[in-house]
Coordinates of C-alpha atoms and ligand atoms in Angstrom, one line a residue:
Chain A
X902 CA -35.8 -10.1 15.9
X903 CA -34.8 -13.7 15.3
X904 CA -30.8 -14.2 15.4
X905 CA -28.4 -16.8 14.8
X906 CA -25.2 -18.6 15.4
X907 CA -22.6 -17.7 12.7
X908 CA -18.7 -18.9 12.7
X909 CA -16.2 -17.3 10.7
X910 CA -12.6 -15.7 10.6
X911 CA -12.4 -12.2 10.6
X912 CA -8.7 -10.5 10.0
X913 CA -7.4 -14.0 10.5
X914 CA -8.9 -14.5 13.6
X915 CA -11.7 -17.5 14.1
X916 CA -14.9 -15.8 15.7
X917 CA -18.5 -17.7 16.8
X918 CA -21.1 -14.8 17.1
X919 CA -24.9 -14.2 17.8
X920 CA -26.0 -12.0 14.9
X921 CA -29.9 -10.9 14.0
X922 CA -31.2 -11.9 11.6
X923 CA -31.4 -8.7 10.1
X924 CA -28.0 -7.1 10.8
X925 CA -25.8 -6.5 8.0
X926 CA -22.1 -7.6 7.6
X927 CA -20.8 -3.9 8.3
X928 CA -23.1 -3.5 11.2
X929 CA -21.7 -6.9 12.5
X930 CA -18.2 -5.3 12.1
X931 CA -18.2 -2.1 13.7
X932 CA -21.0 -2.6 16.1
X933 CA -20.3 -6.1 17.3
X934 CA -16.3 -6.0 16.3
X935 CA -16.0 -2.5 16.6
X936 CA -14.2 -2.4 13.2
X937 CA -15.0 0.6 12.6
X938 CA -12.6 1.0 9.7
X939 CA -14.9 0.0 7.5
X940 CA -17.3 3.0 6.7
X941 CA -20.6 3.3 6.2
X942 CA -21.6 5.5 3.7
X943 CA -24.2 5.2 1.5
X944 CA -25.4 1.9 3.1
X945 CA -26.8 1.1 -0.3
X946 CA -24.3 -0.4 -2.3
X947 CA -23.5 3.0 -4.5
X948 CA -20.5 4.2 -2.7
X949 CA -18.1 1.8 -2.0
X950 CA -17.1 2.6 1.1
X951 CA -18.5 -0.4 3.0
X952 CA -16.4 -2.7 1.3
X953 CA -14.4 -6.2 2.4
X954 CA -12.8 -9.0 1.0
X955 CA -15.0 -12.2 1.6
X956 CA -13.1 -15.2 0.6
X957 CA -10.9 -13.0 -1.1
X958 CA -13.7 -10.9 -3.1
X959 CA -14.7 -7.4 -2.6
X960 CA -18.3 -7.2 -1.9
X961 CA -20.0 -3.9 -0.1
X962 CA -21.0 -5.5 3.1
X963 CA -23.7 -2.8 3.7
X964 CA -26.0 -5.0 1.5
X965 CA -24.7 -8.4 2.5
X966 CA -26.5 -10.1 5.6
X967 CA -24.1 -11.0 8.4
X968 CA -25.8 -14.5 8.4
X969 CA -23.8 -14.9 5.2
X970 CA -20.8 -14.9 6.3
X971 CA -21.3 -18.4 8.2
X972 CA -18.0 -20.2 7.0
X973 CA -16.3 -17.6 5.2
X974 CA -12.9 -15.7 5.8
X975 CA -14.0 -11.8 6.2
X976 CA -10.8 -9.5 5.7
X977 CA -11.0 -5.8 6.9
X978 CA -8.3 -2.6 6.6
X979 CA -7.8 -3.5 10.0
X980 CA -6.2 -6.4 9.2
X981 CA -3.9 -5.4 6.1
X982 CA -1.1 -3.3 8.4
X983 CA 0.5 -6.1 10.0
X984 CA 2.7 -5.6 13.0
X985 CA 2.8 -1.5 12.6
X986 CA 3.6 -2.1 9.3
X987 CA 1.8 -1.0 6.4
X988 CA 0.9 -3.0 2.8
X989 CA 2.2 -2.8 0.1
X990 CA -1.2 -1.3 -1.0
X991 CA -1.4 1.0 1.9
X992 CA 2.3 2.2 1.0
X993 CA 0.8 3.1 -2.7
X994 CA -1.6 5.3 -1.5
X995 CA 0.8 6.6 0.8
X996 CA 3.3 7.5 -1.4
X997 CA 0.4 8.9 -4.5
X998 CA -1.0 10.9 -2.4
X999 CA -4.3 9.1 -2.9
X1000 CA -5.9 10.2 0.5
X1001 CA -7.7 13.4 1.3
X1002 CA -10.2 12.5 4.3
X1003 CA -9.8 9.4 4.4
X1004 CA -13.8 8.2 4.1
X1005 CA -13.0 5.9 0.9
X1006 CA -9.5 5.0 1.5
X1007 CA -10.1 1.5 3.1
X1008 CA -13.1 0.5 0.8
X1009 CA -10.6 1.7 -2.0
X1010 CA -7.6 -0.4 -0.3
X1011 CA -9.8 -3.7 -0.1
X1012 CA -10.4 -3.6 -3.7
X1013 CA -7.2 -3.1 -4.8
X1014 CA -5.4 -5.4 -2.7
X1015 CA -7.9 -8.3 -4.2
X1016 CA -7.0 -7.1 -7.4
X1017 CA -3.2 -7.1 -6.8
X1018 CA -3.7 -10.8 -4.9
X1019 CA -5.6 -11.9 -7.9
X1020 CA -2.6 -10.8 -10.1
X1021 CA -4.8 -8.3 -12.0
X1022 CA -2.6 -6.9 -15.1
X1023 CA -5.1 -4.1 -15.5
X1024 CA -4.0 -1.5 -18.1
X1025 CA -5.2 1.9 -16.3
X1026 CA -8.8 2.0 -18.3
X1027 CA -9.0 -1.8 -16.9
X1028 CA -8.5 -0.6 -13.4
X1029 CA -11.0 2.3 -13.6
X1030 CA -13.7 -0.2 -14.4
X1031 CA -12.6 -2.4 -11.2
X1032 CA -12.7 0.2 -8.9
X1033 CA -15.7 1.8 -10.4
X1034 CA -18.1 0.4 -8.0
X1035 CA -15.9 3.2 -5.0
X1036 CA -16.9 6.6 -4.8
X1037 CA -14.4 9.2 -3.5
X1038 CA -15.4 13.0 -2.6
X1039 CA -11.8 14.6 -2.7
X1040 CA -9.5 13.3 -4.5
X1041 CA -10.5 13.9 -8.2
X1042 CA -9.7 9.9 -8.6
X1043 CA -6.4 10.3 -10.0
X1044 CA -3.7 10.1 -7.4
X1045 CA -6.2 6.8 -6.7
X1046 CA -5.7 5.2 -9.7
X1047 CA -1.9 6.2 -9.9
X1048 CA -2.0 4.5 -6.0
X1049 CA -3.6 1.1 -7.6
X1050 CA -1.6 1.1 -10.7
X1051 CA 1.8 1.0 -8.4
X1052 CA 0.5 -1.6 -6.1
X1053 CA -0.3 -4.3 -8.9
X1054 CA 3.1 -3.3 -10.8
X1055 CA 4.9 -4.1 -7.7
X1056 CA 5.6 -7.7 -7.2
Chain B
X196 CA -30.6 -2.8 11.1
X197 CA -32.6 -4.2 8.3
X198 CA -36.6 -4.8 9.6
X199 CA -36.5 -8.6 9.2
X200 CA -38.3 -10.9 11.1
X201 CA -37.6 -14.5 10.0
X202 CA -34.3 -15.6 8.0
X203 CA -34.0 -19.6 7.1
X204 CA -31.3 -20.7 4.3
X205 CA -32.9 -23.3 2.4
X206 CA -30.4 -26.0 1.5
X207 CA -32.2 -27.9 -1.4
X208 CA -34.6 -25.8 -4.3
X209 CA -36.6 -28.6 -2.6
X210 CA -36.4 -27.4 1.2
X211 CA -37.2 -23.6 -0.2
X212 CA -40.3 -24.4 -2.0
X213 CA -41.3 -26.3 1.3
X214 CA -40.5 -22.9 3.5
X215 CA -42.2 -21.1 0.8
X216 CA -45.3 -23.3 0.8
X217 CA -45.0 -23.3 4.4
X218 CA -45.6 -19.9 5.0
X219 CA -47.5 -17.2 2.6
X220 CA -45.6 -14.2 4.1
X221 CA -42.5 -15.9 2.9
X222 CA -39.8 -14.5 0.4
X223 CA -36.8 -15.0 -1.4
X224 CA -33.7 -13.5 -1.1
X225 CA -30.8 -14.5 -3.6
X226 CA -27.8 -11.8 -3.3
X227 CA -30.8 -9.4 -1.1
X228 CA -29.4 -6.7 -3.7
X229 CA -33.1 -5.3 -4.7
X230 CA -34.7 -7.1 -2.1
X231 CA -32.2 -5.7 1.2
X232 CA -32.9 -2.1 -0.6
X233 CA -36.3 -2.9 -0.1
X234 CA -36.2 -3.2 3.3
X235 CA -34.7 -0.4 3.5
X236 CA -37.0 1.8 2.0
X237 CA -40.2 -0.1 4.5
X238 CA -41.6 -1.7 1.6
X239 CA -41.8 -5.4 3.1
X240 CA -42.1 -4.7 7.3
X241 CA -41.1 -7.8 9.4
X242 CA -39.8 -9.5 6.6
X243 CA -39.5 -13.5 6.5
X244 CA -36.9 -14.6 3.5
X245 CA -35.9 -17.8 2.9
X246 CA -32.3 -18.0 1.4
X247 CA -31.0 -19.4 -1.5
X248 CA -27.2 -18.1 -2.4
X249 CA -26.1 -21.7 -0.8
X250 CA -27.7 -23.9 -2.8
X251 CA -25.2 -25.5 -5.1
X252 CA -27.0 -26.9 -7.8
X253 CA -28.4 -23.3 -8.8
X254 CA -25.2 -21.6 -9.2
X255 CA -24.4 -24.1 -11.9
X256 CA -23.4 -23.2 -15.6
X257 CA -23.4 -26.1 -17.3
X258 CA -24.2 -27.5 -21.5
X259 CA -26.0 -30.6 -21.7
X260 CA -25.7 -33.3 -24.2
X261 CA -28.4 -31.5 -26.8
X262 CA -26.5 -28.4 -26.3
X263 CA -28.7 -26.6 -24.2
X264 CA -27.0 -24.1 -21.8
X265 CA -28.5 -23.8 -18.5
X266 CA -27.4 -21.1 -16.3
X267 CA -28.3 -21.8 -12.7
X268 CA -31.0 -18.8 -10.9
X269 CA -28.3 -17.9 -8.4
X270 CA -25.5 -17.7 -10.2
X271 CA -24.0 -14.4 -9.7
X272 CA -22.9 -11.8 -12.6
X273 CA -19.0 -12.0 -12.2
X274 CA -19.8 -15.6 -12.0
X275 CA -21.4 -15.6 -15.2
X276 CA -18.8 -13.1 -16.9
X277 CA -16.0 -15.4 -15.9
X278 CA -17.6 -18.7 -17.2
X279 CA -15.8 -20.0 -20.1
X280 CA -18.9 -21.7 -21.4
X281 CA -20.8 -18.2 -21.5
X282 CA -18.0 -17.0 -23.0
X283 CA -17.5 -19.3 -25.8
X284 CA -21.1 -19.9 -26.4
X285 CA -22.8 -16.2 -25.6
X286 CA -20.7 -14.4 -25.3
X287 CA -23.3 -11.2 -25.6
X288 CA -24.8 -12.2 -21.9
X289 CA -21.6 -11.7 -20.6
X290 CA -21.4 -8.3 -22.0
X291 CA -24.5 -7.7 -21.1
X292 CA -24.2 -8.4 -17.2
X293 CA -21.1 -6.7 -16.8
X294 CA -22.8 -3.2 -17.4
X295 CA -24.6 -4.2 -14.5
X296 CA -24.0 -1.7 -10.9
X297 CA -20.2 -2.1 -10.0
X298 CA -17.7 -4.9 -9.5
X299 CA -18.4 -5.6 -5.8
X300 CA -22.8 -5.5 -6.5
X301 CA -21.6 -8.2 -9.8
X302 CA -20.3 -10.6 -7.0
X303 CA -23.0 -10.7 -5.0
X304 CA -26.2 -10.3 -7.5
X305 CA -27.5 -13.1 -9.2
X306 CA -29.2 -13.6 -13.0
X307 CA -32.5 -15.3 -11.5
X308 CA -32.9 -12.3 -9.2
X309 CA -32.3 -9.5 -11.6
X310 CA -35.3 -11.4 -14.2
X311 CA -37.4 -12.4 -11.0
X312 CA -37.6 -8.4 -9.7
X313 CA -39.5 -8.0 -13.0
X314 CA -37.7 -4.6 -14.0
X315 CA -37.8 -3.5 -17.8
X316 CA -34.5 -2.2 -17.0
X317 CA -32.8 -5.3 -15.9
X318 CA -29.9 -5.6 -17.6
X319 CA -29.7 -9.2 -18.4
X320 CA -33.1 -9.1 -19.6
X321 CA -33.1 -7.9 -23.4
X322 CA -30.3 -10.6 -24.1
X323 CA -32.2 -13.2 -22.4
X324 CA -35.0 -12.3 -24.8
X325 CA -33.1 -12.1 -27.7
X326 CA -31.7 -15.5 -27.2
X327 CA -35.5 -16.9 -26.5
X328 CA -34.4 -18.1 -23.2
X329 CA -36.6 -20.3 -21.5
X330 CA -37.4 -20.6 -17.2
X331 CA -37.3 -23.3 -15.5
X332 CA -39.2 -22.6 -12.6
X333 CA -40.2 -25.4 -9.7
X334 CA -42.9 -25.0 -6.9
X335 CA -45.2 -27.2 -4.9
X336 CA -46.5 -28.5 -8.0
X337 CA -43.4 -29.8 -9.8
X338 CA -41.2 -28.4 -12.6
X339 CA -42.2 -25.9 -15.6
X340 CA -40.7 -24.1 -18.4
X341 CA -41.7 -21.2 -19.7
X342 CA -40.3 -18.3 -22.5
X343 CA -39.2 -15.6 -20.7
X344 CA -41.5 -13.4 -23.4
X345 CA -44.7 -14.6 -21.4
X346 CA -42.8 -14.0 -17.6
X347 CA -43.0 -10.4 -17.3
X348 CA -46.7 -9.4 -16.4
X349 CA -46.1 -5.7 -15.8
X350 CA -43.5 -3.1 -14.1
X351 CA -41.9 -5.3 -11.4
X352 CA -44.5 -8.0 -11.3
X353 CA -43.6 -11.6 -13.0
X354 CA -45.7 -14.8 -13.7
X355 CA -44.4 -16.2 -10.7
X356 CA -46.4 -17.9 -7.8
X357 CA -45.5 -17.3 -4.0
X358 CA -44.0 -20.9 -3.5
X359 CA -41.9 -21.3 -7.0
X360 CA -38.3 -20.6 -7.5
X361 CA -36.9 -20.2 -10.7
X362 CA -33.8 -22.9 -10.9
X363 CA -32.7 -22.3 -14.0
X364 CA -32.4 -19.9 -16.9
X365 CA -32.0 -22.1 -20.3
X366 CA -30.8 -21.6 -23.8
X367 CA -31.6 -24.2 -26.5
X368 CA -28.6 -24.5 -28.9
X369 CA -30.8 -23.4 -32.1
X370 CA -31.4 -20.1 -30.4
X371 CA -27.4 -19.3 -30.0
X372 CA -25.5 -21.4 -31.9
X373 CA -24.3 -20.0 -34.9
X374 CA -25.3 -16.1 -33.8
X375 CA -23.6 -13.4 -33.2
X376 CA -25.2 -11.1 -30.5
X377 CA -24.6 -7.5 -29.3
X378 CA -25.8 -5.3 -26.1
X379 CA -25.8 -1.9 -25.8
X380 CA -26.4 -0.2 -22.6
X381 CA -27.2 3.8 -23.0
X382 CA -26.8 4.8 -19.9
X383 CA -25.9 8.7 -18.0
X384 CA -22.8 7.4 -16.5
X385 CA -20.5 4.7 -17.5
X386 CA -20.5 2.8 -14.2
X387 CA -23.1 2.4 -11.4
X388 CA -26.1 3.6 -13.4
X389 CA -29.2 2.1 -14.5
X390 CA -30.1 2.2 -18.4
X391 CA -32.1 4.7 -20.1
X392 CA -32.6 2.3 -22.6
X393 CA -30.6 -1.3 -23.0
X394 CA -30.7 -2.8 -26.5
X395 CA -30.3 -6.3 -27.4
X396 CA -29.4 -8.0 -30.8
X397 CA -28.8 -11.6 -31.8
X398 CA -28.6 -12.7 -35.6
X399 CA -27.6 -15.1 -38.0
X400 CA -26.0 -15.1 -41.4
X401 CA -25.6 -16.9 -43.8
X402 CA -24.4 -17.0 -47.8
X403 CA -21.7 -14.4 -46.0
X404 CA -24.4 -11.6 -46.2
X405 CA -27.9 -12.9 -45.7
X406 CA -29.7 -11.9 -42.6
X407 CA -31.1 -15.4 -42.0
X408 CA -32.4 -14.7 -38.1
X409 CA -32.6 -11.5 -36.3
X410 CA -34.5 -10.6 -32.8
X411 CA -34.5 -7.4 -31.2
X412 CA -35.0 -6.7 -27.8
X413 CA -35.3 -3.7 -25.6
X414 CA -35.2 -3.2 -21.6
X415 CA -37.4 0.3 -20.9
X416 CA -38.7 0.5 -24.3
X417 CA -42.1 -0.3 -22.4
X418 CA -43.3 -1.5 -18.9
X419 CA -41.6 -4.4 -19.4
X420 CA -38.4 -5.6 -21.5
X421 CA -39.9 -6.0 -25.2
X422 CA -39.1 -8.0 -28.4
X423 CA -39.9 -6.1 -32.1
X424 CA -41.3 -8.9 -33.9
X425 CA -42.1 -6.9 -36.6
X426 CA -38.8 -5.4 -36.8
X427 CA -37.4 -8.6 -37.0
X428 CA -39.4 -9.5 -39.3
X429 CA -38.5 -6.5 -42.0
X430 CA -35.3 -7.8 -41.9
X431 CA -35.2 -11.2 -41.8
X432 CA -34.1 -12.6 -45.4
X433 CA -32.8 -10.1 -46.6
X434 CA -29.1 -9.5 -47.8
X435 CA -27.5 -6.8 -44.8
X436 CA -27.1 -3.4 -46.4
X437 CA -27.2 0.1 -45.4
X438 CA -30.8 0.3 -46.6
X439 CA -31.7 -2.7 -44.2
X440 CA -29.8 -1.2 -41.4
X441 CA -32.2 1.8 -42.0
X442 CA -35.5 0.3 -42.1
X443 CA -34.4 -2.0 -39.0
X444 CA -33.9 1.4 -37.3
X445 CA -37.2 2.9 -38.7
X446 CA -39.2 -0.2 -37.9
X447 CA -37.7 -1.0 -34.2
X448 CA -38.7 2.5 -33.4
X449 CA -42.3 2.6 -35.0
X450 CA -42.9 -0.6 -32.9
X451 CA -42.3 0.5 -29.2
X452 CA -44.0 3.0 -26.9
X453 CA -41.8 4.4 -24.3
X454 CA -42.5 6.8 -21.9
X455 CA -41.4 10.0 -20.2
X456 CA -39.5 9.5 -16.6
X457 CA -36.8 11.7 -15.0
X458 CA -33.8 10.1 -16.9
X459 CA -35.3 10.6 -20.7
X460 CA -38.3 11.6 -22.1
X461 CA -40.0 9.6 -24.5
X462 CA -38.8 11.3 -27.7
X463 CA -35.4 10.6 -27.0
X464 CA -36.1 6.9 -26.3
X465 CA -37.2 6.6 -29.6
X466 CA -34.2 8.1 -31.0
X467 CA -31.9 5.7 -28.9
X468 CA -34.3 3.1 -30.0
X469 CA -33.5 3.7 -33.3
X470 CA -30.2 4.4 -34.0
X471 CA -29.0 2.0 -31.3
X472 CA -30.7 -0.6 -32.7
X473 CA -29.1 -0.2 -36.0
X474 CA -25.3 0.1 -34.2
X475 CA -26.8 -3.3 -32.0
X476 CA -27.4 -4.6 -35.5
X477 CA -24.1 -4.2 -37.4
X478 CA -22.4 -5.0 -34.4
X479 CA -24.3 -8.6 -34.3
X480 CA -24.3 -9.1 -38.1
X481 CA -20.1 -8.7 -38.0
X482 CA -20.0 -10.8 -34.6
X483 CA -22.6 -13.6 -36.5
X484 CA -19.6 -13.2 -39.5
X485 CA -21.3 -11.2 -41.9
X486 CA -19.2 -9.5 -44.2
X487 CA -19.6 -5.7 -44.6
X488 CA -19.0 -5.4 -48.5
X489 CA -16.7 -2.6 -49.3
X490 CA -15.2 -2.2 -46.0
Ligands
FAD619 C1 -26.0 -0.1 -6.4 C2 -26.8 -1.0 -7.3 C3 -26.7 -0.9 -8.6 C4 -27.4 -1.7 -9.5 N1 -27.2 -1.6 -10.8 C5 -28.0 -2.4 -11.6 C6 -27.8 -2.3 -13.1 O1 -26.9 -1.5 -13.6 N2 -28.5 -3.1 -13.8 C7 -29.4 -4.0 -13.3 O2 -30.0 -4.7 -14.1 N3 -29.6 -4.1 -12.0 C8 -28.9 -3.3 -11.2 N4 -29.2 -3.3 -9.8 C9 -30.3 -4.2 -9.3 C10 -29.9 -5.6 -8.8 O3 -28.5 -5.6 -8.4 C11 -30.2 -6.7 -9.8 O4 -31.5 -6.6 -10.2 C12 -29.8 -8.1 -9.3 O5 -29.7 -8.9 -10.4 C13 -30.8 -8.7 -8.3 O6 -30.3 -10.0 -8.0 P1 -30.2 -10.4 -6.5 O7 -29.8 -11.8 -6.4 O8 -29.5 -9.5 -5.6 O9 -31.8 -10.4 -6.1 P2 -32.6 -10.3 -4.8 O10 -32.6 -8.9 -4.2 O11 -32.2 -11.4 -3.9 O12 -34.0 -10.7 -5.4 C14 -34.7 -9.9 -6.3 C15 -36.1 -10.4 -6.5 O13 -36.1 -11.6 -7.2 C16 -36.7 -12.6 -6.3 N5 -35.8 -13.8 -6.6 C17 -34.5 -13.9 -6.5 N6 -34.0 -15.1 -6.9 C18 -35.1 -15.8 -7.3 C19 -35.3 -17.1 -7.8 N7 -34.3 -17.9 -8.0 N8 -36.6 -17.5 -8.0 C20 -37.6 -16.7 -7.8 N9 -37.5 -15.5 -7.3 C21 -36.3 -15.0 -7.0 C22 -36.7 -12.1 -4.9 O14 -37.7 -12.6 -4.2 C23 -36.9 -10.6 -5.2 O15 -38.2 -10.3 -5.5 C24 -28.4 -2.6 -8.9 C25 -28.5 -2.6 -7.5 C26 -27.8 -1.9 -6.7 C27 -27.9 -2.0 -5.2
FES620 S1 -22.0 2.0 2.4 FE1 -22.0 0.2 1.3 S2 -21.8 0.9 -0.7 FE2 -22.1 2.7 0.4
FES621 S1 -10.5 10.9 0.2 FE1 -12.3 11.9 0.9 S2 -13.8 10.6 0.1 FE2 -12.1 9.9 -0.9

């Protein structure tokens, strides 16, 4: 398989890799980066679980190629605690209870923290639609949305 | 590991028609979100794509002097949704791609790709039909246009030779300006789901309650998405009423022929057919200004 030379910043930090061709951007980050926060679960863009903020935007990196992210700024959960300390999204789920096992939490905690970056003033029907493209297999989804609704009301 | 044996990003629509040209086995990838599933499934072994999510001229929204909208191939849905132009102008397409998959596929997948797959139940495709959108497609040979009614040649296969990418989706002001236009996607779940039936309608009023325009459009009504001509047609002229809401209905549903799958069978298309139509209808007629008389 054909591969090529990609550059980009991952968690901050600048990165130039050797990818194939046909690798994806989550099999770039936890095979290659060992990044393994990021999970892989449907690995067809139905569950959410996969994603990452690229320039800022959630995508599901499952179905984006990893020659894609030439030039752009790739953020994972990895990166969100800084210094031992969690953020301000993290502490939402925390403190809802919004985590059972875990599997969906950091896809769910990339999407909110774009939409609490992007200044989303979501009403709660408003943030079910945003974070309708994550699945979750425990939680029932409320202690979630309670989770995202704190983090964008907290300036 | 997705089986792919040759990526090159193509630059210029230009540089892709040359890679295209270059080589027959040759595809192209826009966001990858049908094709990269694909793949997946080991329907296109050793694949070569060519990309185009880079180039910059077709992720362009932009009204030209006539009026015409064009909406560039690889602009992407939440690009589209954001777009003040779209939403001032048609509003109804932006509605229409935002049922499509979730938030994070909206980023990524584009309009051109979601026509170019050839699926009836492509979101974006009823609207586009309803607003008589033409394509504006270039290959080795230069530049065409044609109506999106004569693209679709069957289920998943389009008018659309090996080396041509389509650049461009346009709208010609005297198909949108002055309409109102309403989408309604019928659908199991309320996120993430494909439609059982997607219903498109644009019209035009005018004296306050004359239907002077309407065209109807359905995604999965049939192989591929369909206008109801003679629907339209029963219509057309006439002064809106609850009668005319009726035989819209009745006529829309006399005029397709859907069929059985696992999400519907085809007796209950043609009930969504017809009484989403009609809700499609008065929600188009109040949008084009149309007074509802008594209300
Ligand atoms: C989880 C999930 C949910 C989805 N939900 C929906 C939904 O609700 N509604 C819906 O309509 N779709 C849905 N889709 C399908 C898909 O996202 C859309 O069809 C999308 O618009 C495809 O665009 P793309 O840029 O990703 O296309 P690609 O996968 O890149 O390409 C699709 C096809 O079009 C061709 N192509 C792309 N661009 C061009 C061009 N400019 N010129 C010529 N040919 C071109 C490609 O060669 C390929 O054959 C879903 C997909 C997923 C994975
Ligand atoms: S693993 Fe990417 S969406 Fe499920
Ligand atoms: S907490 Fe288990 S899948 Fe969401």
């Amino acid at each position: 398989m054909a591969h090529k030379h990609i550059q980009c910043t991952v968690n901050g930090q600048k990165l130039s890799l050797e990818v194939a061709v046909g690798e994806s951007l989550l099999d770039m980050l936890r095979n290659r980066l060992h990044l393994t926060g990021t999970k892989k679960g449907c690995g067809v863009g139905e569950c959410g679980a996969c994603t990452v903020l690229l320039d800022g935007e959630a995508i599901d990196s499952c179905l984006f190629l990893a020659v894609w992210a030439d030039g752009k700024d790739i953020r994972t959960i990895e990166g969100e605690s800084k210094e031992g300390k969690l953020s301000k999204v993290q502490e939402a789920f925390v403190e809802e209870g919004a985590v059972q096992c875990g599997f969906c939490t950091p896809g769910f905690v990339m999407s909110v923290t774009a939409l609490v970056e992007k200044g989303c003033q979501c009403e709660r029907e408003g943030l079910k639609k945003e974070l309708s493209g994550h699945m979750c297999r425990c939680t029932g989804y409320h202690n979630i949305v309670n989770a995202a609704e704190k983090a964008i009301g907290e300036p | 590991m997705f089986d792919i044996a040759r990526y090159d990003e193509a630059r210029s629509v230009e540089e892709a028609v040359a890679l295209l040209a270059a080589n027959p086995k040759a595809r192209l990838i826009a966001g990858g979100t049908d094709v990269l599933i694909h793949i997946r499934e080991g329907k296109q072994p050793e694949a070569e794509l060519v990309g185009i999510r880079h180039i910059p001229e077709l992720a362009r929204i932009e009204r030209e002097a006539d009026g015409t909208l064009s909406i560039g191939a690889a602009a992407t849905f939440s690009r589209i949704v954001a777009d003040p132009l779209i939403s001032r102008h048609v509003p109804v397409l932006a509605d229409a791609v935002e049922t499509v998959g979730g938030p994070q596929i909206r980023r990524v997948a584009t309009i051109g790709g979601n026509v170019c797959n050839g699926a009836t139940s492509a979101d974006s495709a009823s609207t586009l039909f309803a607003l008589d959108a033409v394509l504006q497609i270039q290959g080795p040979g230069g530049v065409r246009l044609t109506p999106i009614r004569d693209f679709y040649a069957g289920p998943g296969r389009v008018h659309l030779g090996q080396a041509e990418v389509l650049t461009a989706i346009r709208l010609a002001p005297e198909s949108y300006e002055g309409y109102g236009g309403h989408y309604i996607k019928y659908a199991m779940r309320k996120a993430m789901d494909i439609a059982t039936l997607g219903c498109s309608v644009n019209c035009k009023v005018t004296g306050g309650d004359r239907l002077a325009d309407v065209r109807l459009a359905f995604g999965v009504a049939a192989p591929t998405p369909v206008r109801c001509l003679q629907a339209e047609e029963a219509v057309k002229g006439k002064v809106f009423s609850p009668d005319v809401v009726e035989a819209f209905g009745h006529a829309a549903a006399a005029e397709i022929n859907p069929r059985t799958s696992w999400r519907a069978s085809r007796e209950f298309r043609l009930h969504l057919a017809k009484e989403l139509s009609k809700e499609a209808l008065v929600k188009a007629y109040a949008k084009a200004g149309g007074i509802i008389h008594g209300a």
